[in-house]
Coordinates of C-alpha atoms in Angstrom, one line a residue:
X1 CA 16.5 6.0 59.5
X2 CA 18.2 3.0 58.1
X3 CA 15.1 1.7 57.0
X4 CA 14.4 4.4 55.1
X5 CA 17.9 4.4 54.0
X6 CA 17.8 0.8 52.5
X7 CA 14.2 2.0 50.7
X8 CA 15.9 5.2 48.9
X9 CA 18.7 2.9 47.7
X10 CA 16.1 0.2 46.5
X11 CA 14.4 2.5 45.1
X12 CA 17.3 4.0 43.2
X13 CA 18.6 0.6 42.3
X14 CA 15.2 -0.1 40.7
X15 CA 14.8 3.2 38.6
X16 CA 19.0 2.6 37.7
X17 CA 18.0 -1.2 36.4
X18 CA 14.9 0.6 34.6
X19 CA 17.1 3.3 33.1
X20 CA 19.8 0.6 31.5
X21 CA 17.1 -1.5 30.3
X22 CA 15.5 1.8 28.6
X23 CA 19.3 2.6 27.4
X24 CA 19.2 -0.8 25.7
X25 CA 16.8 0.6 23.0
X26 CA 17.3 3.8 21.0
X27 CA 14.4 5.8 19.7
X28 CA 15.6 4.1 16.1
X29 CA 14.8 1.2 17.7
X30 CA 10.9 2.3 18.1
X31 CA 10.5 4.8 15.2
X32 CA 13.4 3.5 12.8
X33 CA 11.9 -0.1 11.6
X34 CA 8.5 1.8 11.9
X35 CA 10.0 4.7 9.2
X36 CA 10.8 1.9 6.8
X37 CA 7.5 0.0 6.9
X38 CA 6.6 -1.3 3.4
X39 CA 2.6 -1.0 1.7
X40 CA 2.6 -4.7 1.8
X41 CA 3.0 -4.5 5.4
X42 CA 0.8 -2.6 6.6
X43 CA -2.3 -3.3 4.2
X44 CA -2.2 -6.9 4.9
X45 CA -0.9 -7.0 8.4
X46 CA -0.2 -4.2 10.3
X47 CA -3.0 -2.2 9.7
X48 CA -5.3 -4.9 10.7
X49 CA -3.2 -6.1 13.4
X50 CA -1.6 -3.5 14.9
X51 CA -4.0 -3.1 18.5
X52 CA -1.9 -6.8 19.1
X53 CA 1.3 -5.3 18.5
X54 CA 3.8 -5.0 21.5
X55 CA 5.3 -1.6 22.2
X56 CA 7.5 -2.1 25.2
X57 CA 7.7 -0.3 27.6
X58 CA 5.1 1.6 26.4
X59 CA 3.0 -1.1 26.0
X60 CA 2.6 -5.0 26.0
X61 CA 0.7 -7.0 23.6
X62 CA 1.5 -10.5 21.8
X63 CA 3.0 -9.2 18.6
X64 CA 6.7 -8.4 18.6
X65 CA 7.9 -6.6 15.6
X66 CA 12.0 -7.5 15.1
X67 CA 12.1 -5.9 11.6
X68 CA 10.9 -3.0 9.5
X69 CA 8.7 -5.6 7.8
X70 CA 9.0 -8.7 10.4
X71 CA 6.9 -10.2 13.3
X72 CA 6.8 -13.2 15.7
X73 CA 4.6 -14.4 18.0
X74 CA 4.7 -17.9 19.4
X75 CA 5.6 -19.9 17.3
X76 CA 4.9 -18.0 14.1
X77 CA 7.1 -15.5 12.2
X78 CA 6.0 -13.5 9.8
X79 CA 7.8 -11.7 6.8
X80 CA 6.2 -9.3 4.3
X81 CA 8.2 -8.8 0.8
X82 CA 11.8 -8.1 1.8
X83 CA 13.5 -7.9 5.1
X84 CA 17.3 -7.2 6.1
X85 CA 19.6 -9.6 5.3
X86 CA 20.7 -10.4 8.8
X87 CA 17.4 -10.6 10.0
X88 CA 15.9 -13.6 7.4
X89 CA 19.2 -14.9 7.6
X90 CA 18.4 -15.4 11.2
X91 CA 14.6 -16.2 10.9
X92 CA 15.6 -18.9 8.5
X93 CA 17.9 -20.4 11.0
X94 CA 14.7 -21.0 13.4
X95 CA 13.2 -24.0 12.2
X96 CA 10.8 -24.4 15.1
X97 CA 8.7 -21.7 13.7
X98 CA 5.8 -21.6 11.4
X99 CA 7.3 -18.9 8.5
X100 CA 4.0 -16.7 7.1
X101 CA 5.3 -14.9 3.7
X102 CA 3.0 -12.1 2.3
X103 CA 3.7 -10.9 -1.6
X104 CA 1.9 -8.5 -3.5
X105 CA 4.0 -8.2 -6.5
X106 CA 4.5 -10.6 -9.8
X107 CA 8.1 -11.0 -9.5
X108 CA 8.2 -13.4 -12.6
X109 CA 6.8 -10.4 -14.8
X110 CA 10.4 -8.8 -14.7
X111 CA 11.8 -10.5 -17.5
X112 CA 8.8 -10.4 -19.5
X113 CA 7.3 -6.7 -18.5
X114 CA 9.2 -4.2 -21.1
X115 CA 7.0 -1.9 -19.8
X116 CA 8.5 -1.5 -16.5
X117 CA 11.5 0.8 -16.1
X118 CA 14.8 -1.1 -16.4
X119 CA 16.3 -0.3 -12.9
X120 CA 12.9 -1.7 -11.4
X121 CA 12.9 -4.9 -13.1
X122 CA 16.1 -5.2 -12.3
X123 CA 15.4 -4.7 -8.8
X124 CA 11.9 -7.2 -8.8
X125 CA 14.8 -10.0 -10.3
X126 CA 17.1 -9.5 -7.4
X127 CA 14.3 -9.7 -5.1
X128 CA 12.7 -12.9 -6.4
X129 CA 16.3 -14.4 -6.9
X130 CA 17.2 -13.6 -3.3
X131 CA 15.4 -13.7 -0.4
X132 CA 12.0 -14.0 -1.9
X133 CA 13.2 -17.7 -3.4
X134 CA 15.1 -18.5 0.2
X135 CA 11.6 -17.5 2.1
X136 CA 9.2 -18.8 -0.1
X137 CA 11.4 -22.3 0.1
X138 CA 11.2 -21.8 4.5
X139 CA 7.1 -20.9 4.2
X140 CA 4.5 -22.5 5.4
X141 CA 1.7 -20.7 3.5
X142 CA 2.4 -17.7 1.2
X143 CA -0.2 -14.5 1.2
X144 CA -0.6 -13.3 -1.7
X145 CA -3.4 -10.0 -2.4
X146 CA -4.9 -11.4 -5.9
X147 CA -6.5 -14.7 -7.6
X148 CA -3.6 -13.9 -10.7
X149 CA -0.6 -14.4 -7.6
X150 CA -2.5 -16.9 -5.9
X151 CA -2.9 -19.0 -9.2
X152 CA 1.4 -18.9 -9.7
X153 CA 1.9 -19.7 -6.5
X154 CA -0.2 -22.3 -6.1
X155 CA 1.0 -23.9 -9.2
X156 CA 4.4 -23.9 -7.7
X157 CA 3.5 -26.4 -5.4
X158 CA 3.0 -23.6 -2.2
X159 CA -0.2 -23.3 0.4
X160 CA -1.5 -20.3 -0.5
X161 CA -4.5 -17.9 0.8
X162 CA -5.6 -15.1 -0.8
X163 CA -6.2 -11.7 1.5
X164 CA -7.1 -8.1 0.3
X165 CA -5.9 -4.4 1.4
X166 CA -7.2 -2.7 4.4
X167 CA -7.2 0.6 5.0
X168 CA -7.0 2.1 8.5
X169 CA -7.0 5.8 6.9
X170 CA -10.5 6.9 6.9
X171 CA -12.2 7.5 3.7
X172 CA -12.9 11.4 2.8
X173 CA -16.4 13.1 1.6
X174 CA -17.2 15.2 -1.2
X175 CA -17.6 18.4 0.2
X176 CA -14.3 19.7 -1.7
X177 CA -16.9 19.0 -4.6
X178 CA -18.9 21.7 -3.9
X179 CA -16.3 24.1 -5.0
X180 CA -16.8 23.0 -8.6
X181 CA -20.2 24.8 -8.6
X182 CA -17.9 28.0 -8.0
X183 CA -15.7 28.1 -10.6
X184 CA -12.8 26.3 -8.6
X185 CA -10.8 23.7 -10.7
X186 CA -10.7 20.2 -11.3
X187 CA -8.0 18.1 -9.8
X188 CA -6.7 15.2 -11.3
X189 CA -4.5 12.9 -9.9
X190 CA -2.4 10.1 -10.7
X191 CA -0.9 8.3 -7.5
X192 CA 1.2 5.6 -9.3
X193 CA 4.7 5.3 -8.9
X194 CA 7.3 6.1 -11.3
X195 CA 7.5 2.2 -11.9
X196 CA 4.2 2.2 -13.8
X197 CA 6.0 3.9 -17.3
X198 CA 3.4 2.7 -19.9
X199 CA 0.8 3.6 -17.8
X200 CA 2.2 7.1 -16.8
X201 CA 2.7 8.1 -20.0
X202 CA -1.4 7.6 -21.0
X203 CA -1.9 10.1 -18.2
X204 CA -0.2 11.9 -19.5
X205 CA -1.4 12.0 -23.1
X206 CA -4.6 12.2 -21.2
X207 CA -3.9 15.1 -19.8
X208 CA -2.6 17.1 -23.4
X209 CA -5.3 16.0 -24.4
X210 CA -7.6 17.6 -21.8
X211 CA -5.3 21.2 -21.8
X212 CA -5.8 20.8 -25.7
X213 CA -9.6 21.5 -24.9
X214 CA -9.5 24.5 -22.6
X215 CA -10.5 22.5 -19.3
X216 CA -9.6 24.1 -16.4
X217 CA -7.7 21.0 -14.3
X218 CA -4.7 20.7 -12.5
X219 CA -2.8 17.1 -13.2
X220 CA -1.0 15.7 -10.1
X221 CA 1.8 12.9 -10.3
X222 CA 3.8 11.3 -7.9
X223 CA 7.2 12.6 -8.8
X224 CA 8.5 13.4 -12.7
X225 CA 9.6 10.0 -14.1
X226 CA 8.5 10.0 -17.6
X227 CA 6.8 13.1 -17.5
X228 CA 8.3 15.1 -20.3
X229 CA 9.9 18.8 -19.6
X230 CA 6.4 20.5 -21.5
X231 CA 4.0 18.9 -19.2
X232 CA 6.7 19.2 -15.7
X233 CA 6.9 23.1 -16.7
X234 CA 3.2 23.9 -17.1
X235 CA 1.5 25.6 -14.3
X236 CA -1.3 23.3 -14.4
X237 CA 1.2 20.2 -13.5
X238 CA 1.6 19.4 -10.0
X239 CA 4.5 16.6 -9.5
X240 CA 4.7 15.3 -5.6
X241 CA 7.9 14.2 -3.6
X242 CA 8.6 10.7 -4.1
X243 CA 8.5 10.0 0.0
X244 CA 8.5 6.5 1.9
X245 CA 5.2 5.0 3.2
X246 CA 5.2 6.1 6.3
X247 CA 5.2 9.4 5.0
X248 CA 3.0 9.2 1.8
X249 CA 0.3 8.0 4.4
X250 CA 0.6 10.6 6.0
X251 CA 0.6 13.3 3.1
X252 CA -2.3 11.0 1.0
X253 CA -5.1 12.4 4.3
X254 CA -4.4 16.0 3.7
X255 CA -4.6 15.5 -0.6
X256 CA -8.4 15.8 -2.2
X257 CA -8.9 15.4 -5.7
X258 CA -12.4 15.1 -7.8
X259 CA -11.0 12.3 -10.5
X260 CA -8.0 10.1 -10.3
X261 CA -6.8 8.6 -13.1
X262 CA -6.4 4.8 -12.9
X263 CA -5.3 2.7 -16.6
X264 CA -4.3 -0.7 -16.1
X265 CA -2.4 -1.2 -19.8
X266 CA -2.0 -4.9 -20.5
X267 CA 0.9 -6.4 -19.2
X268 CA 1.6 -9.6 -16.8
X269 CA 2.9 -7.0 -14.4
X270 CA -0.7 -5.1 -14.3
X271 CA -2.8 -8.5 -14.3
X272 CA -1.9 -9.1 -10.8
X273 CA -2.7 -5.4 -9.7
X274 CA -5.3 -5.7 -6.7
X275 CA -8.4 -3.5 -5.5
X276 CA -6.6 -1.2 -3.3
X277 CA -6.0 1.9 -5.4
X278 CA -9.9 1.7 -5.5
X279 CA -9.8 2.3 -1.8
X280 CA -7.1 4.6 -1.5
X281 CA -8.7 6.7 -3.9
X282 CA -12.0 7.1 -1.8
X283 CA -9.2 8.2 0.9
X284 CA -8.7 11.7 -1.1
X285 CA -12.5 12.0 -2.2
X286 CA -11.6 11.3 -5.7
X287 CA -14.2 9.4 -8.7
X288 CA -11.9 6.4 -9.8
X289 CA -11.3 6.0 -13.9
X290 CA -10.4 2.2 -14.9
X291 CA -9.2 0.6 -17.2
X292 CA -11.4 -2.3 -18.6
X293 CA -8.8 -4.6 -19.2
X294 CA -8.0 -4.9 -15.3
X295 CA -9.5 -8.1 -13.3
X296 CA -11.4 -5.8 -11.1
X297 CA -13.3 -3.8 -14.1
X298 CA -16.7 -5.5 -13.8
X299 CA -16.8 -5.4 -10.0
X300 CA -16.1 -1.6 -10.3
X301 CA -19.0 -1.1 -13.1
X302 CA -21.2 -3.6 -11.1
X303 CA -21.0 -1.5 -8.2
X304 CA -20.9 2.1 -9.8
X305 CA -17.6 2.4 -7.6
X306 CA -16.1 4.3 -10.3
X307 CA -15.6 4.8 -14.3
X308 CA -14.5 1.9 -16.8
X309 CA -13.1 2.6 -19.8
X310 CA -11.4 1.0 -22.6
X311 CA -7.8 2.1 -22.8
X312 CA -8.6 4.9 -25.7
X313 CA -7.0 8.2 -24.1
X314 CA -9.9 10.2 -26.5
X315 CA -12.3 8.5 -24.6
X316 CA -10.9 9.0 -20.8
X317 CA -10.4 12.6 -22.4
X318 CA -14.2 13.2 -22.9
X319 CA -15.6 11.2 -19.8
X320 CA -13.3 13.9 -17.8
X321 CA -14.8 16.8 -20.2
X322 CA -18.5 15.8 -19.5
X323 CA -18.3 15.0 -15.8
X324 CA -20.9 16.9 -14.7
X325 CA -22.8 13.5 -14.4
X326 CA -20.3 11.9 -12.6
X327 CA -20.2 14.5 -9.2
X328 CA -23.8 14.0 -8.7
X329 CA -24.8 13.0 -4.9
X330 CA -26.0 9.8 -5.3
X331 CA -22.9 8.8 -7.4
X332 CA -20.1 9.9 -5.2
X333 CA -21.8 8.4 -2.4
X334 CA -22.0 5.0 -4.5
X335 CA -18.2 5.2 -4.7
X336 CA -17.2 5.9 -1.2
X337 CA -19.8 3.7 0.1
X338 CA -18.2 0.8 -2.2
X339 CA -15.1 1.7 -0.8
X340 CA -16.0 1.4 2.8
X341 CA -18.0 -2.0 2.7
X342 CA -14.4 -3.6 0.7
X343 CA -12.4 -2.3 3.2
X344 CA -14.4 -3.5 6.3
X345 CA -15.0 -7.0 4.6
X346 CA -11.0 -7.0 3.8
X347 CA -10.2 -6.0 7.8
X348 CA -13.1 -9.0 9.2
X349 CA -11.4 -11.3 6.6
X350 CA -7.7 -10.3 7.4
X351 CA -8.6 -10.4 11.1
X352 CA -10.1 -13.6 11.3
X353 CA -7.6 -15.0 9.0
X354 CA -4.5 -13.7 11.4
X355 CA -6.3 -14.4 14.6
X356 CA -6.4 -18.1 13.7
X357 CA -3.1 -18.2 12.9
X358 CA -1.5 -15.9 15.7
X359 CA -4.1 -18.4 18.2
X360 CA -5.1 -14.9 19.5

């Protein structure tokens, strides 16, 4: 009887050890730096990454996330845009670590960029100013998503390496398509942020353009930033809740649209734009339009991934009016099979490139 005694009392000692631990950690803990999860981390980390990340106690792995947008493992730590303060305040305490900074943005265009809403270049200053200048002093090697980044950075004196977006979303088919042989109508979309003013505003005009001539299409924006009260009012406008990542990922698989609209208007803000709305296009079933003024133009037209156009709204106005040549088979399946093979080549490359490092 004592013997069993002793066991129930072990037994409840060990489940009452295991219940503190489990107290220790809140569900914020586990879903709350996941909720605030950046782009930047996910498309060149996480999303790669994320069978190595540890998920105590629900699972082990070699990974341990300390951040919304932090990692370490070994000896490495890794940081991706902008952390909280107290937590790269603390990172850059640790000088027996190898600090790994990823950066998709050029910061430097704030002050030279009038065509990025004030409030956001504001922001992009404080960033660079701040932490960005404190980590990028602390890093070992900076990632950076484009040749454009990669050429500042490297110019500053930093080791730099170059990765591109992946995409663990899968990528749609056409069969939303067929409805067009019905009668249904065309959805466009437009799945830049409110920080890309100059460039909102062509879709727009694009757009006016479009209703001018009769076409049956629905326009679809991510929130109503610049959009003026005419085009937020018509029926045929759709405007989208500004959400965070997390969220928008989750949204962005249940959205299908036949043509998204893509300019890249010349700015140094735009010349460091990288492939990834390419992909994330393919993710709703949408035909890309570009701009030919971005990097990735001739790629695109090489690879019939999508339309280039010179930045002439007239001219993005009749390519959308005579589409009919633009949803045959063979061409969407040009497009999404592009997509694909970038995104697999960016996971092998992003994998082998964080495997090294990690020592994994």
């Amino acid at each position: 009887m004592a013997h069993h005694v002793i066991g129930l009392v072990t037994f409840r000692s060990c489940a009452a050890n295991k219940m503190m631990r489990l107290r220790e950690f809140s569900i914020h803990d586990w879903l709350g730096p996941a909720s605030r999860t950046l782009p930047t981390t996910d498309l060149y980390f996480l999303n790669a990454c994320h069978h190595w990340l540890d998920n105590s106690p629900f699972k082990s792995g070699p990974i341990r996330r300390i951040g919304a947008n932090s990692f370490v493992s070994g000896d490495v730590t890794i940081v991706s845009r902008k952390e909280r303060k107290a937590i790269v305040d603390k990172l850059l305490r640790r000088k027996d670590r190898r600090l790994f900074y990823i950066i998709d943005d050029n910061l430097w265009a704030a002050e030279e960029d009038a065509t990025l809403p004030e409030d956001y270049r504001r922001r992009l200053i404080e960033l660079r100013d701040g932490q960005h200048r404190a980590l990028c002093k602390r890093a070992d090697t900076i990632i950076v998503s484009t040749k454009p980044l990669a050429d500042i950075y490297t110019a500053q004196g930093h080791k730099v390496v170059q990765l591109s977006p992946y995409w663990s979303d899968p990528i749609a088919d056409h069969s939303h398509f067929e409805d067009l042989n019905t009668g249904a109508r065309l959805e466009i979309g437009y799945l830049g942020s409110g920080t890309h003013a100059a460039d909102r505003a062509f879709v727009v005009s694009v757009f006016e353009k479009l209703s001018a001539q009769g076409l049956d299409a629905r326009l679809t924006m991510i929130g109503t930033r610049g959009v003026p009260d005419r085009i937020v009012n018509d029926a045929r406008f759709r405007s989208l809740k500004n959400l965070r990542w997390p969220l928008y990922r989750k949204r962005l698989a249940k959205l299908r649209f036949h043509f998204l609209l893509y300019p890249i208007l010349p700015s140094m803000f735009n010349q460091s734009r990288s492939i990834n709305k390419v992909i994330e296009h393919a993710i709703v079933g949408g035909v890309g339009i570009y701009s030919d003024s971005w990097f990735c133009a001739e790629e695109i037209r090489d690879n019939a991934a999508g339309v280039v156009r010179t930045n002439d709204a007239d001219l993005w106005t009749d390519t959308i009016m005579e589409h009919k040549n633009l949803i045959e088979t063979g061409f969407l399946r040009s497009v999404s099979d592009f997509a694909k093979s970038q995104n697999q080549q960016n996971m092998e490359k992003q994998l082998r490139f964080w495997q090294s490092v990690l020592k994994l």
